[in-house]
Tab-separated table of C-alpha atoms and ligand atoms in Angstrom:
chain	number	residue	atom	x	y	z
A	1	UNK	CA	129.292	60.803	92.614
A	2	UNK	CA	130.344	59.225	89.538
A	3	UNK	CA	127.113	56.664	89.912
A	4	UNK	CA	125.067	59.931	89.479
A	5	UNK	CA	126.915	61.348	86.438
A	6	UNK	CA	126.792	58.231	84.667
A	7	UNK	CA	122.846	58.078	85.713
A	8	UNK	CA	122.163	61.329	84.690
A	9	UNK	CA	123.915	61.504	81.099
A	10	UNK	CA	120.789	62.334	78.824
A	11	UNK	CA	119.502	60.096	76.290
A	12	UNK	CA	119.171	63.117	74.469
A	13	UNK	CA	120.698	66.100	73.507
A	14	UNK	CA	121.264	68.680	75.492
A	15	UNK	CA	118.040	71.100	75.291
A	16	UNK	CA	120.671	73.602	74.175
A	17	UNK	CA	120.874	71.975	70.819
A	18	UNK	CA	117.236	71.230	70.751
A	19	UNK	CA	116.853	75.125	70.667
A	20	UNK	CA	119.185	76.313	68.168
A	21	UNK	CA	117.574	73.328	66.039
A	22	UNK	CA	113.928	74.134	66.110
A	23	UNK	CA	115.199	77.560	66.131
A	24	UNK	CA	113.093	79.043	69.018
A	25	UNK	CA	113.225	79.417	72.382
A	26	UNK	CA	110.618	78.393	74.729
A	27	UNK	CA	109.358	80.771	77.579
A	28	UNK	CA	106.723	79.437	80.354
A	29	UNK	CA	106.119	82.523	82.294
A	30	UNK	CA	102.314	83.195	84.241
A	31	UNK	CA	102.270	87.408	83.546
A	32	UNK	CA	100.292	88.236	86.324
A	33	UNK	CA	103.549	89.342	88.283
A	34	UNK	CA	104.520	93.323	87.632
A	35	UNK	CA	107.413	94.361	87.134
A	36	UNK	CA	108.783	91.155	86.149
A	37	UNK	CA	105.527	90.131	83.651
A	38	UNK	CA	102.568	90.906	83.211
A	39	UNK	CA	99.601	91.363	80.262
A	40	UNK	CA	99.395	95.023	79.068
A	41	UNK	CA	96.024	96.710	77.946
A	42	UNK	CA	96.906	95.419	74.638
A	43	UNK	CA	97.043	92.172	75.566
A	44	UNK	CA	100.580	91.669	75.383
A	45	UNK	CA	102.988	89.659	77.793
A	46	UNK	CA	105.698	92.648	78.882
A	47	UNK	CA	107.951	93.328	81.858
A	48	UNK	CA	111.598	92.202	82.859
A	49	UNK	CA	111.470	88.783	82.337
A	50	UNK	CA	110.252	89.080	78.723
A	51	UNK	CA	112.938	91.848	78.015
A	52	UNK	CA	115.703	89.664	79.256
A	53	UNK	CA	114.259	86.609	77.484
A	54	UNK	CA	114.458	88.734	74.047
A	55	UNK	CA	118.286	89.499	75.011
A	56	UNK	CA	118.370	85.799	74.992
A	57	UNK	CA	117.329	85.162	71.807
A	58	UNK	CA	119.258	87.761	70.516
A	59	UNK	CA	122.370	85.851	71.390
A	60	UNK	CA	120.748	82.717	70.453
A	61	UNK	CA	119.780	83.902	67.121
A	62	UNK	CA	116.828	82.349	67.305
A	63	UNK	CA	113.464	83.320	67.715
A	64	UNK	CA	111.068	83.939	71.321
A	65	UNK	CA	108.154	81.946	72.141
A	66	UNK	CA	106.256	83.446	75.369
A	67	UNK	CA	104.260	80.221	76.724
A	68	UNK	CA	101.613	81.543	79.311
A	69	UNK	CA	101.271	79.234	81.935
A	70	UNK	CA	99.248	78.830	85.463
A	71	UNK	CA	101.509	79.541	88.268
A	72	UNK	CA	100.569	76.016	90.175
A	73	UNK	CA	101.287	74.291	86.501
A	74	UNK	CA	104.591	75.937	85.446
A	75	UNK	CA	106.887	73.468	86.745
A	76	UNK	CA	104.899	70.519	85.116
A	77	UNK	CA	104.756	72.618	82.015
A	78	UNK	CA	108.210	72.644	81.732
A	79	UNK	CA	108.951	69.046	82.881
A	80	UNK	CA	106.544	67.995	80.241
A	81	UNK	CA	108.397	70.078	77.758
A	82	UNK	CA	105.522	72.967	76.937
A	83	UNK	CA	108.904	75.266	77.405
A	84	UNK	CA	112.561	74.887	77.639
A	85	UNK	CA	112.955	77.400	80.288
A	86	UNK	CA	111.081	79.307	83.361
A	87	UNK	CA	111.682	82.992	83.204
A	88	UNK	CA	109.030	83.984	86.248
A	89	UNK	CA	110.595	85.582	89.041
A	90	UNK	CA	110.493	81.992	90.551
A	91	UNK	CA	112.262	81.857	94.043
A	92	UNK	CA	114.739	79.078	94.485
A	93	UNK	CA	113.866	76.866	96.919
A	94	UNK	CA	115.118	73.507	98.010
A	95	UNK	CA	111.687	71.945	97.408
A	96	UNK	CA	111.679	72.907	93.749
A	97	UNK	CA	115.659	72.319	92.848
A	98	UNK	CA	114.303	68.630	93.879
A	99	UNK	CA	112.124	68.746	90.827
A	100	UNK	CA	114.646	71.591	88.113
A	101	UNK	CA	117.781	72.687	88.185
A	102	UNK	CA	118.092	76.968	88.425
A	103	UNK	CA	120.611	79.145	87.391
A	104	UNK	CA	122.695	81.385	89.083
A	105	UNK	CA	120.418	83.998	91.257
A	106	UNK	CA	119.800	86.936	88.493
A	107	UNK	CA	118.259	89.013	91.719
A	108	UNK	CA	117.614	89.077	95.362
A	109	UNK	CA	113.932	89.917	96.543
A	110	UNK	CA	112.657	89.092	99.806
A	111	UNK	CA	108.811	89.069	101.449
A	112	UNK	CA	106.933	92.207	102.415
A	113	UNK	CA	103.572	93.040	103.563
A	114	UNK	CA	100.816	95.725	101.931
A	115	UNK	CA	98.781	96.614	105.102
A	116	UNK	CA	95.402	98.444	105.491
A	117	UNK	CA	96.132	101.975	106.541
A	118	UNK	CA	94.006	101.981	109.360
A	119	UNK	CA	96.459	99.248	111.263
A	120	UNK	CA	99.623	102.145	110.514
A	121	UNK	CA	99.897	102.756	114.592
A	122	UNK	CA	99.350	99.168	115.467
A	123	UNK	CA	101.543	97.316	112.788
A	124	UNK	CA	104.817	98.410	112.420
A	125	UNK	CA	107.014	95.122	111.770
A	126	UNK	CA	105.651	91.995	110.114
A	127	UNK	CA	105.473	90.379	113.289
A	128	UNK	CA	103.143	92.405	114.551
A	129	UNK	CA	100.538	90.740	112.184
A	130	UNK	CA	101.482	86.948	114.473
A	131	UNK	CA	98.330	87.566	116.155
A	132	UNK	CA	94.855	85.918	115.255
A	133	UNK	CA	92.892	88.729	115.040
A	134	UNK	CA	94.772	89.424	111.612
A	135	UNK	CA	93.353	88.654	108.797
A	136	UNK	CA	96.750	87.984	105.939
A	137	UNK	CA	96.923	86.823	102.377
A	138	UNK	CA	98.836	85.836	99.978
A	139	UNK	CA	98.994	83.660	96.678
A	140	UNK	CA	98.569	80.089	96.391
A	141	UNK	CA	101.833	78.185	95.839
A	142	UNK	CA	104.433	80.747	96.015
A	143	UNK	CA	106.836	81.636	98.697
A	144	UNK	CA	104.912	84.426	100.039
A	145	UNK	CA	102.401	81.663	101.091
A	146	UNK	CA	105.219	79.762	102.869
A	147	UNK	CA	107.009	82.909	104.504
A	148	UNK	CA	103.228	83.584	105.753
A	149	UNK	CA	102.500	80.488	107.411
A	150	UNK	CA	105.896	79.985	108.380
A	151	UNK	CA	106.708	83.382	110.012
A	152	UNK	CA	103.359	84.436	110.860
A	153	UNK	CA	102.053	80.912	111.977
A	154	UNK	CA	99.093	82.527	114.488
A	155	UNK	CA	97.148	84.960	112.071
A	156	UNK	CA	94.470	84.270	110.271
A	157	UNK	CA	96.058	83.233	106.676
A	158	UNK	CA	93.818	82.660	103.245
A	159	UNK	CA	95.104	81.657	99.923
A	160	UNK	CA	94.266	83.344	96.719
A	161	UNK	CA	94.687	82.193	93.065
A	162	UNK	CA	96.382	85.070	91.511
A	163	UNK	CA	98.227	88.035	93.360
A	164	UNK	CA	95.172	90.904	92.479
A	165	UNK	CA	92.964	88.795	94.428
A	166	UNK	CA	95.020	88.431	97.536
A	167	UNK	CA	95.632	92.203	96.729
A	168	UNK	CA	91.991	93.441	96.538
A	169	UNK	CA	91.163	91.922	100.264
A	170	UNK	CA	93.751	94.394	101.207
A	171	UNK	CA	92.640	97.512	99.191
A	172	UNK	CA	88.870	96.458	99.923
A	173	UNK	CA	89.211	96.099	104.035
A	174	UNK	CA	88.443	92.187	104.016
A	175	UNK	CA	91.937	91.592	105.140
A	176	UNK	CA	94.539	93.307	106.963
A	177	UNK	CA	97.717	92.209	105.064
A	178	UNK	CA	99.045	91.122	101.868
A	179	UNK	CA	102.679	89.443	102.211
A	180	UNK	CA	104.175	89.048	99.142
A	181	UNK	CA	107.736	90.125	97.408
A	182	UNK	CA	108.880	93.188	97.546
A	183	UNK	CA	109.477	93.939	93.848
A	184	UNK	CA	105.599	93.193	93.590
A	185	UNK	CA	104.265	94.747	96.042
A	186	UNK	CA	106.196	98.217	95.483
A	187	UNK	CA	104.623	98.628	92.373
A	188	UNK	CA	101.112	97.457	94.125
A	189	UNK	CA	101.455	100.055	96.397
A	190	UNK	CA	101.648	102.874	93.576
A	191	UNK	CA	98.545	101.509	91.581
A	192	UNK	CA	96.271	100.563	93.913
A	193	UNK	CA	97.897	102.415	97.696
A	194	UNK	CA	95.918	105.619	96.661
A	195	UNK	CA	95.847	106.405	100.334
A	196	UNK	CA	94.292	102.790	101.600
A	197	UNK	CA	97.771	100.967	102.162
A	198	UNK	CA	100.710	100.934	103.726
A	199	UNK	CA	103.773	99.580	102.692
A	200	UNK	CA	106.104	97.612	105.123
A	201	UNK	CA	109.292	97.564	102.743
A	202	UNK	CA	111.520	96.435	104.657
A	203	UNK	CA	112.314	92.562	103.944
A	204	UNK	CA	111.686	89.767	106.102
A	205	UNK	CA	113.202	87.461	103.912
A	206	UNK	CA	115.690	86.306	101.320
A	207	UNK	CA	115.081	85.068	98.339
A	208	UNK	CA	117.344	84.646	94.950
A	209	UNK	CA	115.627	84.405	91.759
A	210	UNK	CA	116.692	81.806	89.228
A	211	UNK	CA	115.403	80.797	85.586
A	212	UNK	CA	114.502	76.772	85.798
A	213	UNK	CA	115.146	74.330	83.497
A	214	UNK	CA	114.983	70.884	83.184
A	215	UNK	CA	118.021	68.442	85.000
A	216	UNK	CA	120.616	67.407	83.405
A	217	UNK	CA	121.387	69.988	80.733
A	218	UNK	CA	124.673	71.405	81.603
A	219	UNK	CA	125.102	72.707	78.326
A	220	UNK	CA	122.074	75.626	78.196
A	221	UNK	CA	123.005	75.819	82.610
A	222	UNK	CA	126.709	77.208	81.165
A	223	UNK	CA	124.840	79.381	78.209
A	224	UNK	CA	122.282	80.575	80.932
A	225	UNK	CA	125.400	81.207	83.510
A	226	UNK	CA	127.204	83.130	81.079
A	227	UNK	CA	124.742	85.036	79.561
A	228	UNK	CA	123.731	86.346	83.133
A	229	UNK	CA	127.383	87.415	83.413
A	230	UNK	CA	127.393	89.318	80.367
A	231	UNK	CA	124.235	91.167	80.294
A	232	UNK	CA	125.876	91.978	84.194
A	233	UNK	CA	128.935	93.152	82.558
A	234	UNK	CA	127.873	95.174	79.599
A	235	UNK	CA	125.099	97.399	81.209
A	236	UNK	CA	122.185	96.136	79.251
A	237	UNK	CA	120.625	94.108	82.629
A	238	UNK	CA	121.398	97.407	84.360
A	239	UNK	CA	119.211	99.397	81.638
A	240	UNK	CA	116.063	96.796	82.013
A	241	UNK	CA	116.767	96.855	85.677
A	242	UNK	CA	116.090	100.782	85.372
A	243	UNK	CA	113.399	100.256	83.197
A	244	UNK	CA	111.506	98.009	85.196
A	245	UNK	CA	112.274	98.973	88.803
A	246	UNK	CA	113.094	102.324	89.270
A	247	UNK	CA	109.840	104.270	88.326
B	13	LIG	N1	108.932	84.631	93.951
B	13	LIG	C1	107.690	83.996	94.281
B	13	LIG	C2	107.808	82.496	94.197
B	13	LIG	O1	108.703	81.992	93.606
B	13	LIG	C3	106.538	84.471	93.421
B	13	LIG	C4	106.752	84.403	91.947
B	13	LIG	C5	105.464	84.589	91.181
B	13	LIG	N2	105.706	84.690	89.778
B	13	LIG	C6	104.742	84.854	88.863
B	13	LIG	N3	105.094	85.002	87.617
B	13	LIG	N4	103.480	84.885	89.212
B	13	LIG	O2	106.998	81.779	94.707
């Protein structure tokens, strides 16, 4: 309505300008999240996210500033202007787009589960974990957590900090089942599977990924837009994509 354009007009620039002024952009990412980041052995924060962020800056011509953040704290982190934008594999959901505005959906992931491999002949569809003599995790705060409790409402659900945690009650025979997205838990599987999990790959939901910013910038939402488009175009999302993914 026009009530809420006039409203929403920023006192300040948009953060677009803000950027190109201080001449950095601002990253919050929490790298605990393969393929899209994570912390290498060197200590390093590496993965999709951080490769697309540098294509950013290229285009930008300015420079990259990762800005490590606790999952349950990135949103305030950028709303109290640690970062200009959230690069994290963050799903967007209605509850959050009350709070940032997203971009366009750079990828499609959806919830899976990591089972023990003992349950093989007894699970073979998420729903056969609905039952509460399953033990299921997940991490705190993150749609995985939802699509659990929401979809599995009868097993036996327990929230962990960080995704290795919620992991290693899987790989350890604590728990029966990890949900969690699918990018993530592929890559789980190939570390830590080693003959102790199966993977249920298939799915259950549907969930497009956006990079958050703060409201009312339309400015850097038509850079981000457009830059999503290109890197689409000209093959170089398809080459990180391949990087990252495909192993
Ligand atoms: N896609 C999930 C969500 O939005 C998990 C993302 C976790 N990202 C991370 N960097 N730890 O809740």
């Amino acid at each position: 309505s026009v009530l809420f354009t006039l409203l929403s007009i920023p006192a300040h620039a948009d953060v677009l300008s803000d950027i190109k002024k201080r001449g950095a952009l601002r990253v919050c990412l929490e790298p605990a999240y393969m393929p899209f980041e994570l912390t290498n052995k060197r200590g390093e924060i590496v993965g999709f996210d951080p490769d697309l962020a540098t294509l950013m800056v290229k285009d930008l011509g300015v420079k990259l500033e990762l800005v490590s953040t606790a999952w349950d704290g990135i949103i305030p982190a950028l709303l109290t202007e640690k970062c200009d934008l959230i690069m994290s594999g963050m799903t967007i959901t209605e509850e959050r787009a009350q709070k940032i505005d997203f971009s366009n959906p750079y990828m499609v992931i959806g919830q899976t589960a990591l089972l023990r491999k003992d349950l093989a002949d007894k699970v073979k569809s998420y729903k056969d974990l609905n039952n509460p003599k399953y033990k299921i995790t997940s991490k705190l705060g993150t749609t995985g957590e939802i699509a659990a409790k929401k979809y599995l409402p009868k097993a036996n659900y327990s929230s962990f900090e960080t995704e290795q945690e919620g992991l290693m009650e899987v790989v350890n025979g604590k728990a029966d089942a990890f949900i969690y997205d699918s990018p993530y838990n592929a890559v789980a599987i190939g570390q830590r599977g080693e003959g102790k999990l199966v993977f249920l790959d298939k799915p259950f939901t549907d969930e497009p990924l956006g990079w958050g910013m703060r409201k009312g910038n339309p400015e850097f939402m038509k850079w981000l837009n457009g830059f999503l488009v290109k890197v689409k175009k000209d093959g170089s999302y398809e080459k990180l994509y391949q990087k990252w993914f495909k192993n």
